[in-house]
Coordinates of C-alpha atoms in Angstrom, one line a residue:
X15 CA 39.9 -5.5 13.3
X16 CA 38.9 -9.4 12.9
X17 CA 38.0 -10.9 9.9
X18 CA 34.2 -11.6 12.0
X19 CA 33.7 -8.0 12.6
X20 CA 35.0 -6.7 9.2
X21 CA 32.6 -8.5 7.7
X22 CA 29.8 -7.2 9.5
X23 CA 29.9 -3.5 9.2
X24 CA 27.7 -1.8 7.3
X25 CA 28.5 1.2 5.0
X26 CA 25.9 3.2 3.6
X27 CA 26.3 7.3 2.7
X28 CA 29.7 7.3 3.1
X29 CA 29.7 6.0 6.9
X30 CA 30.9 2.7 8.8
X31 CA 27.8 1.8 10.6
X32 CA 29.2 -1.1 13.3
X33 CA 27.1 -3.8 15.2
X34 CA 25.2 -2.1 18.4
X35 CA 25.0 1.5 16.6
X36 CA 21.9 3.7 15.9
X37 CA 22.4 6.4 13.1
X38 CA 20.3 8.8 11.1
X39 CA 22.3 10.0 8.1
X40 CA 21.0 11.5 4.5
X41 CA 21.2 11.1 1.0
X42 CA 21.4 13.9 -0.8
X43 CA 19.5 13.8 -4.1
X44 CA 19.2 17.2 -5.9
X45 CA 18.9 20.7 -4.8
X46 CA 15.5 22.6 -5.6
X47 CA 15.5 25.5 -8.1
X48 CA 15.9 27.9 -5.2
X49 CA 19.0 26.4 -3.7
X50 CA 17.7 24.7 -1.2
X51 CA 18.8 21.2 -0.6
X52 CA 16.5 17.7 -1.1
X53 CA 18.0 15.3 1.0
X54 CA 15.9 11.7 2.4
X55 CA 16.5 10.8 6.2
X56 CA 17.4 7.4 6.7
X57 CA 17.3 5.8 10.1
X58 CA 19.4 2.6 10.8
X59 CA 19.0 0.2 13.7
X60 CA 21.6 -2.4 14.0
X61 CA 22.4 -5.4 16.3
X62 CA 25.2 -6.7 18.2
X63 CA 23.7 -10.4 17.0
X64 CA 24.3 -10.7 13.0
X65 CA 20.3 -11.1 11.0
X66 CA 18.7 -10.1 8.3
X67 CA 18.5 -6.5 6.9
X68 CA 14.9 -5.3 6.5
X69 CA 13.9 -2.3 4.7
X70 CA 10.7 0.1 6.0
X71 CA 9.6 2.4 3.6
X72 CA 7.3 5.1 2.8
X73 CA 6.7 8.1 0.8
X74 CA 7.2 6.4 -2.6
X75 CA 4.4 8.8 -3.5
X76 CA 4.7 12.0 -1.3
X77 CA 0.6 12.4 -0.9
X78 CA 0.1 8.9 0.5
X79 CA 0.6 9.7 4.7
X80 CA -0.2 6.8 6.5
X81 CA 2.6 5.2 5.3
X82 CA 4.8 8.0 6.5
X83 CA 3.2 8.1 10.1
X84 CA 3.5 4.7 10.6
X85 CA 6.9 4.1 10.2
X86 CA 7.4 7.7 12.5
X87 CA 5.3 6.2 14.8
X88 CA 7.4 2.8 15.2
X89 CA 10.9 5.4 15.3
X90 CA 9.2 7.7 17.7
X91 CA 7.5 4.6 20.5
X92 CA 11.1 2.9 19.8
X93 CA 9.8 -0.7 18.6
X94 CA 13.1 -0.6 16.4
X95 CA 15.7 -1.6 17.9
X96 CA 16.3 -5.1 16.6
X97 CA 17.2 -8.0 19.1
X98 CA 19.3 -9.3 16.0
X99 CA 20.4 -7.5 12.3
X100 CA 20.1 -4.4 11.1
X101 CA 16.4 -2.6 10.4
X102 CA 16.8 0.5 8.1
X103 CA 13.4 3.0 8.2
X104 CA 12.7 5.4 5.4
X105 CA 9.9 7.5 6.0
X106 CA 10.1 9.3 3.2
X107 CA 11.8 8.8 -0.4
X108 CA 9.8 11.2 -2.2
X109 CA 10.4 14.5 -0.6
X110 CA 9.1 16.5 -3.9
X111 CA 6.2 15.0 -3.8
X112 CA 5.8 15.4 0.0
X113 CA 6.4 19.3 0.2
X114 CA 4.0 19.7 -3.1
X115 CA 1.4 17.5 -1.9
X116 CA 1.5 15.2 -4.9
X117 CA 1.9 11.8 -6.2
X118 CA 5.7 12.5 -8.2
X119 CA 8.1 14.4 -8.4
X120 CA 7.7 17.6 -10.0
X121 CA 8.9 16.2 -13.6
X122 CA 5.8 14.4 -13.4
X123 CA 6.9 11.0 -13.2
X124 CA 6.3 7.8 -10.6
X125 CA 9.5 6.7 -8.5
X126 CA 7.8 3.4 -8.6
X127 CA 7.6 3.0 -12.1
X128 CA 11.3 3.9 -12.8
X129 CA 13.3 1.6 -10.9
X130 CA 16.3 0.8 -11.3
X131 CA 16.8 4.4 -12.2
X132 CA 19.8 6.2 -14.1
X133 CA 22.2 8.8 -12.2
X134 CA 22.0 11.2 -15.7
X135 CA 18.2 10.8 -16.1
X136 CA 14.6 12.2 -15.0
X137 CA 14.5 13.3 -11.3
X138 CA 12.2 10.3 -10.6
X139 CA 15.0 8.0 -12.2
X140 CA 17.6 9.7 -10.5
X141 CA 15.8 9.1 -6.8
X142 CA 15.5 5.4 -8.0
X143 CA 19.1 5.4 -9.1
X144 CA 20.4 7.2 -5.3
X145 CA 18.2 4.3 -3.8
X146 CA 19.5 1.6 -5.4
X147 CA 23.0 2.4 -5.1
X148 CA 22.7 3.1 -1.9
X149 CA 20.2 1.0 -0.1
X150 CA 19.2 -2.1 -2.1
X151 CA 22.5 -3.9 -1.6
X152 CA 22.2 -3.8 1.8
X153 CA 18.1 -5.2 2.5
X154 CA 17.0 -8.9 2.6
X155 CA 13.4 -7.7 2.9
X156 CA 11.0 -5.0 2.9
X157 CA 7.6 -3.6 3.9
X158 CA 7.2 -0.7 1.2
X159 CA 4.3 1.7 2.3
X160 CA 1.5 2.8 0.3
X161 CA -1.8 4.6 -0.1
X162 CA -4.8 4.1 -2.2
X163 CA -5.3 7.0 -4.5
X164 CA -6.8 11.0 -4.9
X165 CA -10.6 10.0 -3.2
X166 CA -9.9 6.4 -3.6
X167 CA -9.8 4.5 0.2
X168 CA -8.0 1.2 0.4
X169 CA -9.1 -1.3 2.9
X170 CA -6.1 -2.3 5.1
X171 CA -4.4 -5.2 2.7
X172 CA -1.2 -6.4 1.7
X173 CA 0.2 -6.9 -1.5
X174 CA 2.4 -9.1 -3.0
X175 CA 3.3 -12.1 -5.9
X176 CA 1.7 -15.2 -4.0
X177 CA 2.4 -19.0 -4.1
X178 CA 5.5 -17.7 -6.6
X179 CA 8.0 -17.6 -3.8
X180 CA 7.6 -19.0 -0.9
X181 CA 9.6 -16.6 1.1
X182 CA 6.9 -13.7 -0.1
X183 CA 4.3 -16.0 1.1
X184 CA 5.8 -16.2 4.6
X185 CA 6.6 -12.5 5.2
X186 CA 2.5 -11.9 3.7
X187 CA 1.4 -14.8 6.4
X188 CA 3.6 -12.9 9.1
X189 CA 2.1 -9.5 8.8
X190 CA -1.2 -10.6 8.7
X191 CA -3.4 -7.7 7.2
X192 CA -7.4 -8.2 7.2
X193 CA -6.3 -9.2 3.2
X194 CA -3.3 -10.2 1.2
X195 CA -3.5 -9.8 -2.2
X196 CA -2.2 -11.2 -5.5
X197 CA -0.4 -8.7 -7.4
X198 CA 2.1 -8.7 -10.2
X199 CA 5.2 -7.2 -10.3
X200 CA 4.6 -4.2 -12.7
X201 CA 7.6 -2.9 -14.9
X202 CA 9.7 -0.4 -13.4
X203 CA 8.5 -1.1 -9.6
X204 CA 10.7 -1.6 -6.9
X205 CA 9.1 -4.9 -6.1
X206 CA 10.4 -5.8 -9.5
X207 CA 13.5 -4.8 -9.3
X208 CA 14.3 -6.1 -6.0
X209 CA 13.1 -9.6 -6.7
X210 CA 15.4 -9.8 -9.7
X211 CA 18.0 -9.3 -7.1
X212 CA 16.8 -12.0 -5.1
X213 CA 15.2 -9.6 -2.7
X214 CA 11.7 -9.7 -1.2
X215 CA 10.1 -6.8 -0.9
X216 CA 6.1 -6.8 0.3
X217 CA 3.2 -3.6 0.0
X218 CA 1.1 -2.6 2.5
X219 CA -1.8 -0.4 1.2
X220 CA -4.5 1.3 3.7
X221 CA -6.8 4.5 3.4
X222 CA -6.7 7.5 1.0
X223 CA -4.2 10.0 -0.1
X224 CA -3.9 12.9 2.1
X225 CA -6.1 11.7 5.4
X226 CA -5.0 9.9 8.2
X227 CA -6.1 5.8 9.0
X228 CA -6.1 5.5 12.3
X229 CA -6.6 2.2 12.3
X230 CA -5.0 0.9 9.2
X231 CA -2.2 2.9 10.7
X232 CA -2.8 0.5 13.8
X233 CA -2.5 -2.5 11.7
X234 CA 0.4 -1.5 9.8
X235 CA 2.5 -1.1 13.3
X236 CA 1.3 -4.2 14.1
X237 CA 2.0 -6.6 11.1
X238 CA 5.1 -5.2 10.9
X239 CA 6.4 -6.1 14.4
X240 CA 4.8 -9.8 13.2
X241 CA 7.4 -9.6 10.4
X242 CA 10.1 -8.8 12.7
X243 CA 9.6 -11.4 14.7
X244 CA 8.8 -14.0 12.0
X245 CA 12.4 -13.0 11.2
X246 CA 13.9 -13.4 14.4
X247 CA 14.5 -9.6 15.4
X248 CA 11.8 -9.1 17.6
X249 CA 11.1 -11.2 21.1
X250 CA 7.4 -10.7 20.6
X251 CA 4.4 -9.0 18.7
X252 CA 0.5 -8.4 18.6
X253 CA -1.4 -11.3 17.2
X254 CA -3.7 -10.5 14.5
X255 CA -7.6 -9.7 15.2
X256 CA -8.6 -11.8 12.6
X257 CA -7.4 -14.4 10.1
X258 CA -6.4 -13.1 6.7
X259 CA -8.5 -13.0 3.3
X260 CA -6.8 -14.4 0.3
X261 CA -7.7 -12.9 -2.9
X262 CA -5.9 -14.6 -6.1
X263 CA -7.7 -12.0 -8.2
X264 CA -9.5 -8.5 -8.1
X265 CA -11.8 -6.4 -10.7
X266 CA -11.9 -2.7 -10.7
X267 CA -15.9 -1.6 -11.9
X268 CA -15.9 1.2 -13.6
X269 CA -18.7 3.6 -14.9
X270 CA -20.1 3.2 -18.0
X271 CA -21.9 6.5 -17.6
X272 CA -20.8 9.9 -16.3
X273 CA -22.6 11.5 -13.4
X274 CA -23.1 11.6 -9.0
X275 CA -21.7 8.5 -8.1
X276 CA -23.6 7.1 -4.6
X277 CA -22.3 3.7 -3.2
X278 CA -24.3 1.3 -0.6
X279 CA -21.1 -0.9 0.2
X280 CA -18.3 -0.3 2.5
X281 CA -15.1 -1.7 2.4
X282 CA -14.8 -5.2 3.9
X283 CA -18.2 -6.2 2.9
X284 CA -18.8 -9.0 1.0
X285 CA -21.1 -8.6 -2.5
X286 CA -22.5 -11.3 -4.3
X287 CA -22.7 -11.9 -7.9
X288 CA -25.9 -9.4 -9.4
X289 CA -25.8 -7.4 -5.7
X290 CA -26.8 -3.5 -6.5
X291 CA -23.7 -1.8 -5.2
X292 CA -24.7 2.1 -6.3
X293 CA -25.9 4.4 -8.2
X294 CA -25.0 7.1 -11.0
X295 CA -27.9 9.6 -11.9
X296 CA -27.2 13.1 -14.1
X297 CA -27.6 16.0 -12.1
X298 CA -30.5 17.5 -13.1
X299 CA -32.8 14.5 -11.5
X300 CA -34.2 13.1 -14.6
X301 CA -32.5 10.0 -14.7
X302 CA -30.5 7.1 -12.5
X303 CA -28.7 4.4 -13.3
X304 CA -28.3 1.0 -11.1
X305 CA -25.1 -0.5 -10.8
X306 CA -24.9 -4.1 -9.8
X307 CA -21.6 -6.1 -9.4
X308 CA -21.1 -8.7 -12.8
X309 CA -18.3 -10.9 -9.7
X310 CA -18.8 -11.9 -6.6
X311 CA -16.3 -10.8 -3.8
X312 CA -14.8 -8.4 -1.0
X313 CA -15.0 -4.7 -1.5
X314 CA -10.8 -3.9 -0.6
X315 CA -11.2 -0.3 -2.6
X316 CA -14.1 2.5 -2.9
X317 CA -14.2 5.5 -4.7
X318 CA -15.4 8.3 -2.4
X319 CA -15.3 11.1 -5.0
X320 CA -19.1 11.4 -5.7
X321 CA -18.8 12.9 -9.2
X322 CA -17.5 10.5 -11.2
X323 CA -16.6 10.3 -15.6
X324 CA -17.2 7.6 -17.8
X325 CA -14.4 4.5 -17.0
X326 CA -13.6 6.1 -13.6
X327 CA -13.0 3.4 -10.6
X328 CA -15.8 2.9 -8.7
X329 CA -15.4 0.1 -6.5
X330 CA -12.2 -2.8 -6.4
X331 CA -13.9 -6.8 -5.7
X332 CA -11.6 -9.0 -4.4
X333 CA -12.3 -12.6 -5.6
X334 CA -11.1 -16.1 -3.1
X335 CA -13.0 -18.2 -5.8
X336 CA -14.7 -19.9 -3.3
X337 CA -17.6 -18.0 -1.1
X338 CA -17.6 -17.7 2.1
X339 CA -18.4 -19.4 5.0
X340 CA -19.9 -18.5 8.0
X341 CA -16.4 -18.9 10.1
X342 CA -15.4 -16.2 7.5
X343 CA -17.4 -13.4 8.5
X344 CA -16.6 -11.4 11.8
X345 CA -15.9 -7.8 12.5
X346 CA -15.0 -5.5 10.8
X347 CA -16.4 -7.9 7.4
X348 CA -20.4 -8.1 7.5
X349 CA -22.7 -11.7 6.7
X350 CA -25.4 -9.6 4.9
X351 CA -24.7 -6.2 2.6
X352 CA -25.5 -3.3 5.1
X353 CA -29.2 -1.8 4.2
X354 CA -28.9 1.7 3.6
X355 CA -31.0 4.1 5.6
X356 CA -31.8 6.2 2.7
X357 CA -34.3 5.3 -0.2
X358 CA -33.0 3.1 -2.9
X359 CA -31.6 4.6 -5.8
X360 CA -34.1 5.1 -8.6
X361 CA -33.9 3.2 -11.8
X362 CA -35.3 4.2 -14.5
X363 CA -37.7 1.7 -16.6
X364 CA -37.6 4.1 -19.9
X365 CA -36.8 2.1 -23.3
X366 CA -33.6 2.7 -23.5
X367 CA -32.9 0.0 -20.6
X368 CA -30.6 2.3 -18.8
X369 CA -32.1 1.1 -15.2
X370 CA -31.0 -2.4 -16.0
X371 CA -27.6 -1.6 -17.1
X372 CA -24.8 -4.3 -15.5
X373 CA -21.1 -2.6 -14.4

């Protein structure tokens, strides 16, 4: 065999994967107490033309779907198949999680917090461990796949450490979302971990655990045939709907006080500084409480559980540090806060200031 082509074959699970070839193999990672076998699916697409090797995946946390159906979607309408390098599609790495409906494995632990794993420690470790034997060496970049939380709906956004590397910048300005946010690189992540290897890895984040987003789903395809052919590997891709918001910084608002949680902002919308964003009133009707935003910004999460405990997430504001213009604002992001329908939530003007409270 020549030097030329030595050099470009891929191994990964034991197999040669050559220029030109298409393969679906699986890492086996533990067996479950019954005897059956956990093993991870992994699709490669390779080349004839040498690239880049870019990493799709999902199912970090096995309750957090969309991810998972976007990347079947892309294997199943065969937008794969790379005109150059190799593209290798994970829909799921945390098949616990995935058959039990949860966030980790059933130790209890996050994959995502225990990167780069050990092959003689917790299950979660030992997934991390399997992956980064097997699969990090190979990838150049990534699109990892998540989810907003239990209840908790994330607008359509990426994530990733901005105007810190400028090839993270150029694979967040490539995909495009409706917003990219700042984030740090949190110990134990596989963002982390692959940019101490000199690997770039971004997060895409839409909807809520457990439910289907269509359309975040939609935009995920989408941005990530943008990043493909940022990189060369695909002739063409959609063009964005609408220019990306960049936040440098976010707040979560929490609840000072326990009770039935009722929001008047959806996500997208932009609140201003002071802007009544809820309520939270005790069951029993004898008292509500209005919540107004202390930071002026973009709502990119919302709590949908209505029954909510002192310091739970409410809503997450996006800050640019600069407000918006009127260029800024177009579908699906609104110029004025969206008048509810529905009385405004009663405050109440006792002593004990509890109507004028500031979250």
């Amino acid at each position: 065999m020549p030097a030329a082509a030595a050099e470009n074959l891929l191994c990964l699970n034991g197999l040669t994967i050559r220029p030109g070839e298409q393969v679906l193999t699986r890492l086996v990672i533990s067996r479950l107490p019954s005897g059956t076998v956990i093993d991870i699916p992994v699709h490669v697409f390779r080349a004839v033309e040498p690239g880049p090797t870019v990493l799709l995946m999902a199912g970090m946390h096995g309750d957090e779907v969309n991810g998972i159906e976007t990347i079947r979607r892309l294997i199943r309408r065969n937008l794969l198949t790379p005109l150059r390098g190799t593209i290798i599609a994970i829909p799921i790495l945390n098949i616990y999680g995935f058959l039990n409906f949860s966030r980790e494995v059933p130790d209890g632990k996050d994959v995502n917090r225990s990167f780069p794993g050990n092959p003689r420690g917790s299950l979660a470790s030992r997934v991390a461990h399997r992956f980064m034997r097997e699969i990090m060496p190979l990838i150049d970049y990534g699109i990892d796949f998540h989810t907003g939380g239990a209840v908790r709906a994330n607008i359509p956004q990426i994530r990733c450490l901005l105007h810190q590397d400028e090839q993270t910048d150029a694979l967040a300005a490539a995909f495009a979302a409706p917003f990219t946010l700042h984030a740090s690189l949190r110990p134990g992540s596989l963002r982390e971990t692959a940019m101490q290897q000199g690997r770039r890895i971004i997060v895409y984040e839409t909807g809520e655990s457990m439910r289907l987003d269509e359309e975040g789903i939609d935009m995920g395809i989408t941005g990530t045939l943008r990043v493909l052919q940022y990189l060369g590997m695909k002739a063409e891709a959609p063009l964005p709907a609408h220019p990306t918001v960049v936040c440098l910084r976010s707040t979560w608002l929490r609840a000072r006080y326990a009770g039935i949680f009722r929001s008047l902002v959806h996500l997208g919308q932009y609140v201003q500084e002071g802007q009544v964003f809820g309520s939270v009133a005790d069951p029993y009707g004898e008292r509500s409480v209005r919540l107004e935003s202390p930071v002026a910004g973009y709502i990119i999460g919302l709590n949908h559980m209505p029954v909510v405990n002192q310091g739970d997430a409410l809503v997450h504001v996006a800050r640019t540090d600069s407000a918006p213009s009127r260029a800024d604002f177009a579908p699906p992001f609104d110029e004025k806060p969206v008048r509810s329908t529905e009385e405004e939530p009663e405050v109440d003007e006792g002593s004990d200031g509890l109507g004028e409270e500031v979250w």
